[in-house]
Coordinates of C-alpha atoms in Angstrom, one line a residue:
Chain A
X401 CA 73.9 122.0 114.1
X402 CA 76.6 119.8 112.2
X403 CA 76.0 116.2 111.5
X404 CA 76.6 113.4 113.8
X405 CA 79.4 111.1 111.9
X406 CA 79.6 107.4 112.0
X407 CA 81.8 104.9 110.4
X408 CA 80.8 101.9 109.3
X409 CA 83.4 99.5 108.8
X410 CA 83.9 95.6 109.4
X411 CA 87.4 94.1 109.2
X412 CA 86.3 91.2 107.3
X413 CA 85.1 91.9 103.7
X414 CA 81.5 91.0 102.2
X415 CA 79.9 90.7 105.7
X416 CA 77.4 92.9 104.5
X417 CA 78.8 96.3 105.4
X418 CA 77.1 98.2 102.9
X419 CA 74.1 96.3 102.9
X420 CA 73.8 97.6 106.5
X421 CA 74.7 101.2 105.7
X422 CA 72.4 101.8 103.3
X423 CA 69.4 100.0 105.3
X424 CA 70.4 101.9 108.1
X425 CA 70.4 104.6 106.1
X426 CA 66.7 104.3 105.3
X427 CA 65.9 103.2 108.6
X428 CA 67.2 106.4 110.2
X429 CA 65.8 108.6 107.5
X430 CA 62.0 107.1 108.5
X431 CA 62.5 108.8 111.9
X432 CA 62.8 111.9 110.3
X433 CA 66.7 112.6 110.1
X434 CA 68.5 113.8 106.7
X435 CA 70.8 111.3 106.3
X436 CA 73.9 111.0 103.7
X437 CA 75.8 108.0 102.9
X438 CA 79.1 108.9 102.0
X439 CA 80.8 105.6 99.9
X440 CA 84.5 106.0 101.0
X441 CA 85.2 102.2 100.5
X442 CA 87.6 104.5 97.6
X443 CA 89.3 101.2 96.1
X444 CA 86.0 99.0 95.8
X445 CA 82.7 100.9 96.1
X446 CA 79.7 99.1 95.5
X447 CA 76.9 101.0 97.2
X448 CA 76.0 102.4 93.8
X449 CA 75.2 98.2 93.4
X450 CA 73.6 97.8 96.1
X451 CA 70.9 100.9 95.9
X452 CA 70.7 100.2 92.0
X453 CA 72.2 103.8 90.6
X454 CA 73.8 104.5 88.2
X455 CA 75.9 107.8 88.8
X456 CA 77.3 110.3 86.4
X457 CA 78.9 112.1 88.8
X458 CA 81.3 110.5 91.7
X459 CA 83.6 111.8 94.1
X460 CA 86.2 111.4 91.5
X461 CA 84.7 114.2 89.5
X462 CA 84.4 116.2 92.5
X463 CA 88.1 115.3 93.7
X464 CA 89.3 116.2 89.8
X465 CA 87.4 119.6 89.7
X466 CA 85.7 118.3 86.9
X467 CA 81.9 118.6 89.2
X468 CA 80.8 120.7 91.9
X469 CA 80.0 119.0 95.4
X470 CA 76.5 119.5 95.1
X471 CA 76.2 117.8 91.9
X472 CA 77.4 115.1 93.3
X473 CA 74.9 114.4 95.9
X474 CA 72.5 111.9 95.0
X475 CA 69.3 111.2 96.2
X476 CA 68.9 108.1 96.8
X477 CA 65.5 104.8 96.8
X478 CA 65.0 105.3 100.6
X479 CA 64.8 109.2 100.8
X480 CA 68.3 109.7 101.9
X481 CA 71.5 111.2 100.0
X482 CA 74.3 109.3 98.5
X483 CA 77.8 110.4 97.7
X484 CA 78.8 107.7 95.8
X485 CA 82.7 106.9 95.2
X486 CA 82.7 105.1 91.3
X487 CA 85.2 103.1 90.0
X488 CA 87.2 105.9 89.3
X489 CA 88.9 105.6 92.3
X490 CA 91.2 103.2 91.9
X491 CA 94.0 105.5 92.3
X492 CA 92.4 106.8 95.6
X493 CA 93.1 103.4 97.4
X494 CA 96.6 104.4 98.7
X495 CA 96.1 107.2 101.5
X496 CA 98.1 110.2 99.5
X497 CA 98.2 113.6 101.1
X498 CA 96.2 114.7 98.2
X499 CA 93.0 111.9 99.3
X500 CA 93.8 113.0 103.0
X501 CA 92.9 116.5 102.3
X502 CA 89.8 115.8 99.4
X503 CA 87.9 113.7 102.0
X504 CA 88.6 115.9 104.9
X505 CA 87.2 118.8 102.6
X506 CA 84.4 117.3 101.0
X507 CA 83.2 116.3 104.4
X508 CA 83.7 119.1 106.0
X509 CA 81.1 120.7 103.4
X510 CA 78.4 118.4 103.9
X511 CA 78.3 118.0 107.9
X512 CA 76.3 121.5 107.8
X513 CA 73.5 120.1 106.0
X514 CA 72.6 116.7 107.3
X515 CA 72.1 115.6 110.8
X516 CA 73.8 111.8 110.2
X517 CA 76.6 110.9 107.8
X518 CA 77.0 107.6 107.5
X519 CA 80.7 107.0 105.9
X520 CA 80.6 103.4 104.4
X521 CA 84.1 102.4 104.8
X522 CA 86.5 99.8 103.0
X523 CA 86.9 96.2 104.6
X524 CA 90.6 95.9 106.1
X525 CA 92.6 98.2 108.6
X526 CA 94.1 99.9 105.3
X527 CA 95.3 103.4 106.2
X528 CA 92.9 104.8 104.2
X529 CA 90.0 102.9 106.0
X530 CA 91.5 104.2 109.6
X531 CA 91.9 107.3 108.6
X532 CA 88.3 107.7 107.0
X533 CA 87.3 106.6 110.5
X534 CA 88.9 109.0 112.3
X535 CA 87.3 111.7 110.6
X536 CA 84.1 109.7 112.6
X537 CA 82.3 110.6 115.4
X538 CA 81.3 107.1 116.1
X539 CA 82.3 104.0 115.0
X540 CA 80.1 100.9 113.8
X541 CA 81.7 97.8 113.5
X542 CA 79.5 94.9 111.2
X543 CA 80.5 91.4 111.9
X544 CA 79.4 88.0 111.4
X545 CA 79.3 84.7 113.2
X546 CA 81.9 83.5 111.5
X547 CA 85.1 82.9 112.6
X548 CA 87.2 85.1 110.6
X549 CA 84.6 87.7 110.4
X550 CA 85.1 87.8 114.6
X551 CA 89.0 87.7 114.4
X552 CA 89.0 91.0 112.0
X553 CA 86.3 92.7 113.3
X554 CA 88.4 92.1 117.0
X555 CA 91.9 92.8 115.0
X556 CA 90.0 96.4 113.8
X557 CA 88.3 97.0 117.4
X558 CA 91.9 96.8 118.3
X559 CA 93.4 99.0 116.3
X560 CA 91.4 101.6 116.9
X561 CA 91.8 101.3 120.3
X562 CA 95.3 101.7 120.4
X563 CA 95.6 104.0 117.4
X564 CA 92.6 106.5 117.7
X565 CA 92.0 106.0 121.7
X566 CA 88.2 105.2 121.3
X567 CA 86.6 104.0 124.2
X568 CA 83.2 103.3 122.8
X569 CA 82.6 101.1 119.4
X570 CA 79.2 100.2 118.5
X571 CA 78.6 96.3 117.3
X572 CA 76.5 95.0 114.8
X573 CA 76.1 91.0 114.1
X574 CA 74.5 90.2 110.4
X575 CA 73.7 87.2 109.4
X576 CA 72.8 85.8 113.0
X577 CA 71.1 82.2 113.3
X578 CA 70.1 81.8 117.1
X579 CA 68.0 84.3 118.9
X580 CA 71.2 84.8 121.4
X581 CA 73.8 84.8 119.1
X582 CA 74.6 88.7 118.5
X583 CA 74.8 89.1 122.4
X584 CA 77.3 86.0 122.8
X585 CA 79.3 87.6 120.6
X586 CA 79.5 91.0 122.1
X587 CA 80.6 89.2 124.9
X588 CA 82.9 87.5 123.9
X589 CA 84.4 90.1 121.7
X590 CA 84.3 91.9 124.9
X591 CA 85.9 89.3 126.9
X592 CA 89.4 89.4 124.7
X593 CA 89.3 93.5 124.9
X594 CA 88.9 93.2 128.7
X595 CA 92.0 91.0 129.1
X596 CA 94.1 91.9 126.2
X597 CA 93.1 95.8 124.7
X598 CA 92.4 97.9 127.8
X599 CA 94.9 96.8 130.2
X600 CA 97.4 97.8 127.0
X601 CA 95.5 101.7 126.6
X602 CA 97.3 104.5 127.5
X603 CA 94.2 105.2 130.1
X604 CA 93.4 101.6 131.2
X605 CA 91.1 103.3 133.9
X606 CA 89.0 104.2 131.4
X607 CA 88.0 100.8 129.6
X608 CA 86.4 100.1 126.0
X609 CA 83.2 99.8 126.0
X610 CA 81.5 97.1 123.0
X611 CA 77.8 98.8 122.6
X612 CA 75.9 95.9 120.8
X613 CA 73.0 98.1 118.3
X614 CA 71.6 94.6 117.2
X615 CA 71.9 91.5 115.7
X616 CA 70.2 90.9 112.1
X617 CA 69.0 87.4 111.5
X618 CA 69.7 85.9 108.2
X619 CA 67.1 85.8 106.2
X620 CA 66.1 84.8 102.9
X621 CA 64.3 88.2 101.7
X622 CA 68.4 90.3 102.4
X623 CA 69.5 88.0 99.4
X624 CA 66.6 88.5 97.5
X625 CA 66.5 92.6 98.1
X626 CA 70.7 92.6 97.2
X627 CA 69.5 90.6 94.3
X628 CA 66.8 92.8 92.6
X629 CA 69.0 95.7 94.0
X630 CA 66.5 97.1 96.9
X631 CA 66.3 98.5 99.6
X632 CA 65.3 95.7 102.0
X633 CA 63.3 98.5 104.7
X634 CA 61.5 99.3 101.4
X635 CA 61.0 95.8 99.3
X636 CA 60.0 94.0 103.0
X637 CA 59.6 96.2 105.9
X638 CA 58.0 93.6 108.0
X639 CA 60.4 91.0 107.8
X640 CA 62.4 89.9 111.0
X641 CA 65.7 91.8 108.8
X642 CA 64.0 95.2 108.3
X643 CA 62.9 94.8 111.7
X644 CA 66.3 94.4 113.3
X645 CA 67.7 97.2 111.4
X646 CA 65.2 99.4 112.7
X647 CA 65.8 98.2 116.1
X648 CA 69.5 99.4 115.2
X649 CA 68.4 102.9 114.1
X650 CA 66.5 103.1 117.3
X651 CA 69.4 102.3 119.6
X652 CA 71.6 104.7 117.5
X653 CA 69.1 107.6 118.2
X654 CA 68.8 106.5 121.9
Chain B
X279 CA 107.6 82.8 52.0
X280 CA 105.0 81.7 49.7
X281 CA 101.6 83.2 50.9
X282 CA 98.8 80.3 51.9
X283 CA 95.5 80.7 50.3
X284 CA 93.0 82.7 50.7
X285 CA 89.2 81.9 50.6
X286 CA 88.4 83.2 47.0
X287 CA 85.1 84.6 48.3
X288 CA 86.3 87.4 50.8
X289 CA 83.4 89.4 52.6
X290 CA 83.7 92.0 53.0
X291 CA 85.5 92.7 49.9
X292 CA 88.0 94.9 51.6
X293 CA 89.8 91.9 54.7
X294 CA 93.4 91.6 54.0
X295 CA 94.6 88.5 55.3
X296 CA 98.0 88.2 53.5
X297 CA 100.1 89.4 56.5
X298 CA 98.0 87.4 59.4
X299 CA 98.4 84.5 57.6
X300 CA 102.4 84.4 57.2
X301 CA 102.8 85.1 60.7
X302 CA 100.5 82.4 61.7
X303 CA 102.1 80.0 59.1
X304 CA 105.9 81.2 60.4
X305 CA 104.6 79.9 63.8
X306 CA 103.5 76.6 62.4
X307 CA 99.6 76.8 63.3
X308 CA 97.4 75.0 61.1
X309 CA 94.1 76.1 60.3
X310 CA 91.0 74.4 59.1
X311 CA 90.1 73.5 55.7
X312 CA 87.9 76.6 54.4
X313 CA 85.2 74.3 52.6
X314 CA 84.2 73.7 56.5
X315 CA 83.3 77.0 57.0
X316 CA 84.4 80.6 56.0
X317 CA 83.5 81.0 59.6
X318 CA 85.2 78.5 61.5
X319 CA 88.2 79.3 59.1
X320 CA 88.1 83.0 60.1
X321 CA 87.8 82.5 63.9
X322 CA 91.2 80.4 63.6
X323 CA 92.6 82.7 62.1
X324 CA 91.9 85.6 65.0
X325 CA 92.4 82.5 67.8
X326 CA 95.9 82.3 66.2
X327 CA 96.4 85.9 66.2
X328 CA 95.1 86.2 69.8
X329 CA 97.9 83.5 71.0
X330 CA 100.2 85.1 68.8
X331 CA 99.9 88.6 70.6
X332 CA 99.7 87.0 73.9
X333 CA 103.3 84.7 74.0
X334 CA 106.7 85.5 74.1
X335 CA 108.1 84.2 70.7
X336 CA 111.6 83.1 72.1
X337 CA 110.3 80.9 75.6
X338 CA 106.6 80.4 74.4
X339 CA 105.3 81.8 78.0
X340 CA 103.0 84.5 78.4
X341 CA 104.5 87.8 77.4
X342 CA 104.3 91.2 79.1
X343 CA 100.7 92.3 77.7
X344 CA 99.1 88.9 78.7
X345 CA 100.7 89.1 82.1
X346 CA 99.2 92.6 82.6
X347 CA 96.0 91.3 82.1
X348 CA 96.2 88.3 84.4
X349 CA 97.8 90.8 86.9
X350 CA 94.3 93.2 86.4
X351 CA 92.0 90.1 87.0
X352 CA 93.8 89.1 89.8
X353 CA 94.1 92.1 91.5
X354 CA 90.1 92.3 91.4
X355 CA 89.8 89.2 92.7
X356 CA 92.0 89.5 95.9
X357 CA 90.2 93.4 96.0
X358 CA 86.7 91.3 96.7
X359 CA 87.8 88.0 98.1
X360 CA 90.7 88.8 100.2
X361 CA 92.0 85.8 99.6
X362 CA 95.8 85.7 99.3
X363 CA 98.2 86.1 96.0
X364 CA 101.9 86.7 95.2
X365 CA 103.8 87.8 92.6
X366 CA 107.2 86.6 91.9
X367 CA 110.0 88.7 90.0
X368 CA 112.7 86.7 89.0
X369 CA 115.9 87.6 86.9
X370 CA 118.4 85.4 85.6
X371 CA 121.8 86.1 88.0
X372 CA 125.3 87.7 85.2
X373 CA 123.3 87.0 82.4
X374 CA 125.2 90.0 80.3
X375 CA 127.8 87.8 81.2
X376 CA 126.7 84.5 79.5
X377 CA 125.6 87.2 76.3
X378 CA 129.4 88.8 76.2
X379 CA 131.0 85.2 76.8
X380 CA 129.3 83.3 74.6
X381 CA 126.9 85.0 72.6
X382 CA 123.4 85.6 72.1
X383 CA 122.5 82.5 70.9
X384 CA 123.8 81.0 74.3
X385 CA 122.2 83.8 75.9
X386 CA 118.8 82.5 73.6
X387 CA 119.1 78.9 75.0
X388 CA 119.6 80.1 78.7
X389 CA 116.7 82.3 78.6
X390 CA 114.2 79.1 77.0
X391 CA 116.0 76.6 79.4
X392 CA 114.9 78.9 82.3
X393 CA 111.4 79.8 81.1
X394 CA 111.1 75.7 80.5
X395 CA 112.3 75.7 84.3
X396 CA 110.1 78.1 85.6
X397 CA 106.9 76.5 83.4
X398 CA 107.5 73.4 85.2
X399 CA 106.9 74.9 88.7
X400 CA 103.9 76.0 88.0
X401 CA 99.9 75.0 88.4
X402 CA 97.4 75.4 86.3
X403 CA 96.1 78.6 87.6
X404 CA 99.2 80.1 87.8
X405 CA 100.5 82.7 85.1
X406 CA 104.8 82.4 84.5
X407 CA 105.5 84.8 82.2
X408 CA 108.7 87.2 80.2
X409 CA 108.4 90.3 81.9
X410 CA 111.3 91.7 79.4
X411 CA 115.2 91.1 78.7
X412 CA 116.6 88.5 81.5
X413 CA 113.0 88.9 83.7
X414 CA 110.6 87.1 84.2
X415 CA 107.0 87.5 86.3
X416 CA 104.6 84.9 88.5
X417 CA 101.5 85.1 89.5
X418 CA 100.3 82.9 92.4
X419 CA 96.6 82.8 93.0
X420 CA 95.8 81.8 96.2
X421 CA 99.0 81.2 97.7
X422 CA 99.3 81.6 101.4
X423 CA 101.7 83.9 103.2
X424 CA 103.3 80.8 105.0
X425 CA 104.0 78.8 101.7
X426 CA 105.5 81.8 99.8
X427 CA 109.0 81.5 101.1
X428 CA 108.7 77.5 100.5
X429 CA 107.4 78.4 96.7
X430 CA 110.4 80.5 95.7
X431 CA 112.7 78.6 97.0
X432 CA 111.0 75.6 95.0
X433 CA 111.4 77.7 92.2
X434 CA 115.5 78.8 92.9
X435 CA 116.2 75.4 93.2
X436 CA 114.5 73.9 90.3
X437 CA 116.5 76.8 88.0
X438 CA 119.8 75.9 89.7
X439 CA 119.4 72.5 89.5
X440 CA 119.7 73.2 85.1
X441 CA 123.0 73.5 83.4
X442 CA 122.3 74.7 79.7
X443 CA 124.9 73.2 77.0
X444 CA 125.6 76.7 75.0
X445 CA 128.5 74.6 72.6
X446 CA 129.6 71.4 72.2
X447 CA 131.3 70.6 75.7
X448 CA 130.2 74.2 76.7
X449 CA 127.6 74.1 79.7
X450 CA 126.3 77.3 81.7
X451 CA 125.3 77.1 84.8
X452 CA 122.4 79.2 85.7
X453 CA 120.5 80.6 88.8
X454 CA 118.1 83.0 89.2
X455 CA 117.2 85.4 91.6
X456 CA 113.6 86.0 93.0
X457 CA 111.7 88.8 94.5
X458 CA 107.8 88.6 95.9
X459 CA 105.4 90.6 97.3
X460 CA 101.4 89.6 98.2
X461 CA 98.6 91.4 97.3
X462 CA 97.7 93.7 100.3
X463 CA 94.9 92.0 101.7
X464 CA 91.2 93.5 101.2
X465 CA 92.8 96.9 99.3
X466 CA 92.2 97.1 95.9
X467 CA 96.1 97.6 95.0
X468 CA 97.4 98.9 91.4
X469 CA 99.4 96.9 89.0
X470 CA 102.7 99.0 89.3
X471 CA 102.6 98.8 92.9
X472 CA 102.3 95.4 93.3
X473 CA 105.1 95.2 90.9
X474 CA 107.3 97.8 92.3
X475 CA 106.7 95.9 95.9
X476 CA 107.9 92.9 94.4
X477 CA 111.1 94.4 92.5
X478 CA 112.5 95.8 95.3
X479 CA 112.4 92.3 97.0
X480 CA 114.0 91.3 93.7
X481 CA 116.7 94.3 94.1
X482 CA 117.2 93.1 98.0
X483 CA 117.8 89.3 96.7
X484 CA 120.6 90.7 94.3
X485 CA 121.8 92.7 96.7
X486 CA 122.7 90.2 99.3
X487 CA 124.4 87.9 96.8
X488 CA 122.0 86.4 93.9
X489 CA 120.8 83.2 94.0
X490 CA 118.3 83.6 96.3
X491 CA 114.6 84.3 97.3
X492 CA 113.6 87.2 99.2
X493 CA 109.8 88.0 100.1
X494 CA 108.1 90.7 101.0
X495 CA 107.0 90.6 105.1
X496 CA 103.8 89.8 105.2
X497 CA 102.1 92.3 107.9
X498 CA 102.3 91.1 111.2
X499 CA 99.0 89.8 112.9
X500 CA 97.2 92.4 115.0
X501 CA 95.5 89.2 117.3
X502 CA 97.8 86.7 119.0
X503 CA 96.8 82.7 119.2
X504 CA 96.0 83.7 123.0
X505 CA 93.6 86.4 122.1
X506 CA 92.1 84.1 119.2
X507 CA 92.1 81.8 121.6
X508 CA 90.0 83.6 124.4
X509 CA 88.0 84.7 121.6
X510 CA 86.6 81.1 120.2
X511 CA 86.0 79.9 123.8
X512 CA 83.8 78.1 126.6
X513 CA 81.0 80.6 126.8
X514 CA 79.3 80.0 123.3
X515 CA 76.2 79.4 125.0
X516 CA 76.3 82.1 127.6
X517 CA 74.5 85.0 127.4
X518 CA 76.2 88.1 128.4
X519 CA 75.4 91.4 130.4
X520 CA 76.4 94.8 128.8

């Protein structure tokens, strides 16, 4: 058995990408899976910040030579396993044939040994966030309410659609403020790819399919666990947040 | 040059001011009295030193090391915010030829008339600075794609619009050509990059004549005003079936 691979990417920056990963991350590990979150947002990584570690040894040492993979490999608050990018990669944020074939590699060595890799991607529709993606099984798109957040996150759904041929992308919607909101927005997001993305696929008789995974309601406690650098499943697993993600996990798993 | 004085009581022993202090006296800063304060005296001194290291001494704008700096802070910013930002090359048009025709004093006055051109074009938050020889670099915070071409121009005009008297009933007419390129949005992007995108705009501008702007195509929009359109419409309130 070979991990499943999902991407998690979101168009828009700072829409809580990672902050969803790494819950998700935890969420997924409760129900028993060994999980790795793989930080391949190469020019700006920040899920070391978010989960609070401070790593000595990054994909960049492992991309160098200077570490093995397995040194590498973090555990992480939340029993699951971080690969963690570091600042260090700066010079990785242009897709060169040399990143194409480090990631492949290095990803190809750790689908063996977990059953979910969650690959925490860069904001944008850089070449080096599509391609990280299409080394994905699956694809999770975070958005928020927000008006911009909607037009990249569509832009992305887009793109992938005409570049990779995906037919399914999975949705979620952070930082919702009505009880309906996350499933408005799946429709409508669906609405646009009806009328304008399908109809221009190579196969319009198969159409895309927007899979809505949940919507996570703001709430005070996510800014207070990205604060003191927790784990929100772990700091507040009651609240209506920790509850949505698990909802997520659950529909993942489905 | 006579040395200024030194506070008599150095600590430690060992700080030798002698050299600091001429250049800071050649570039005309005053410092404070030492009986207020050994060290309020002493931070002037390094405040003088930092300005010192960070200006061009012919044009007084920023020089190459400060502009690398700016470049580094703004290229984190745009890596986090996404917001948009362009830099500007821009090299004086023949300027060899105002050097072999008329000196390098001339060449001296044309080089300050332009960097007192391209200082007034700016706002605050910008950074206008001597890249090296005839070339100079801007950086544009915040500056929308639309406005870039506008902003050049601006800048083309305001140069062109200068004559610079090099002699007594000698005056040199100057332009400039510009190349830009904006930070590639949400990518953390590398200063040399972001340079190199914007010089060979700068190379196109010469090519096709000097005297003009030429900017880097922004990327074209993957979503239409239809599709943005259908996207923000009626059924806000309806829910939807999967």
């Amino acid at each position: 058995m070979s991990a499943s691979i999902i991407a998690v990417t979101s168009g828009k920056g700072g829409v809580g990408k990672t902050f969803v990963s790494a819950n998700l991350a935890c969420a997924l590990a409760q129900r028993g899976e060994r999980v790795l979150v793989l930080d391949a947002d190469l020019g700006l990584a920040n899920l070391d910040v978010v989960l609070n570690l401070f790593p000595k040894i990054t994909l960049h040492d492992v991309f160098t030579g200077k570490s093995d993979l397995e040194q590498a490999i973090l555990p992480a608050p939340g029993n699951f396993s971080v690969l963690l990018a570091g600042s260090g990669l700066v010079e990785y944020s242009r897709l060169t044939p040399e990143v194409r074939d480090k990631l492949l590699e290095v990803i190809q060595a750790v689908t063996p040994r977990f059953d979910r890799i969650i690959l925490d991607t860069g904001a944008g529709i850089s070449d080096v966030v599509l391609y990280t993606i299409s080394l994905a099984d699956e694809v999770l798109i975070v958005a928020t309410p927000e008006p911009t957040s909607l037009t990249d996150a569509y832009a992305t759904i887009k793109v992938l659609a005409t570049q990779q041929r995906r037919r399914r992308m999975r949705l979620v919607v952070n930082q919702t403020n009505l009880p309906n909101e996350a499933r408005v927005i799946r429709g409508q997001l669906q609405q646009v790819v009806d009328r304008y993305v399908t109809p221009a696929m190579a196969d319009p008789g198969q159409p895309l399919k927007l899979e809505l995974l949940g919507g996570v309601p703001s709430d005070p406690a996510v800014r207070e666990a990205v604060q003191k650098r927790q784990l929100l499943l772990e700091m507040l697993p009651g609240c209506a947040a920790s509850k949505a993600i698990g909802g997520v996990a659950d529909k993942l798993r489905a | 040059m006579s040395t200024p004085p030194v506070p008599t009581d150095r600590s430690p022993e060992t700080l030798r001011l002698d050299a600091a202090l001429q250049l800071l006296q050649q570039s005309g800063l005053a410092l404070p009295d030492v009986a207020d304060g050994r060290t309020a005296w002493l931070q002037a001194v390094v405040d003088g030193l930092c300005n010192l290291s960070s200006r061009d001494p012919l044009t007084g704008l920023a020089n190459r090391r400060q502009f690398e700096l700016a470049l580094a802070r703004e290229i984190d910013r745009v890596a986090r915010a996404g917001e948009p930002a362009l830099v500007l090359m821009i090299d004086i048009d023949h300027f060899k030829q105002v050097n072999d025709t008329h000196g390098h004093a001339a060449g001296d006055l044309v080089l300050k008339e332009v960097a007192r051109a391209l200082h007034d074009c700016i706002r605050p938050m910008d950074t206008v600075a001597r890249f090296g020889g005839e070339e100079f670099a801007m950086i544009l915070p915040n500056c929308p794609p639309a406005f870039g071409l506008t902003v050049a121009e601006r800048i083309r005009l305001k140069v062109q619009g200068r004559s610079v008297g090099v002699a007594p009933g000698v005056d040199v007419a100057v332009t400039v050509s510009l190349g830009g390129a904006f930070a590639p949005q949400w990518v953390r992007s590398s200063a040399p990059l972001w340079i190199e995108r914007a010089d060979q705009q700068l190379y196109r501008a010469k090519a096709e004549g000097r005297n003009r702007a030429c900017l880097e195509q922004p990327p074209v929009s993957f979503v239409s005003a239809e599709e943005k359109g259908l996207l923000f419409s009626v059924s806000q309130f309806q829910d939807d079936s999967e």
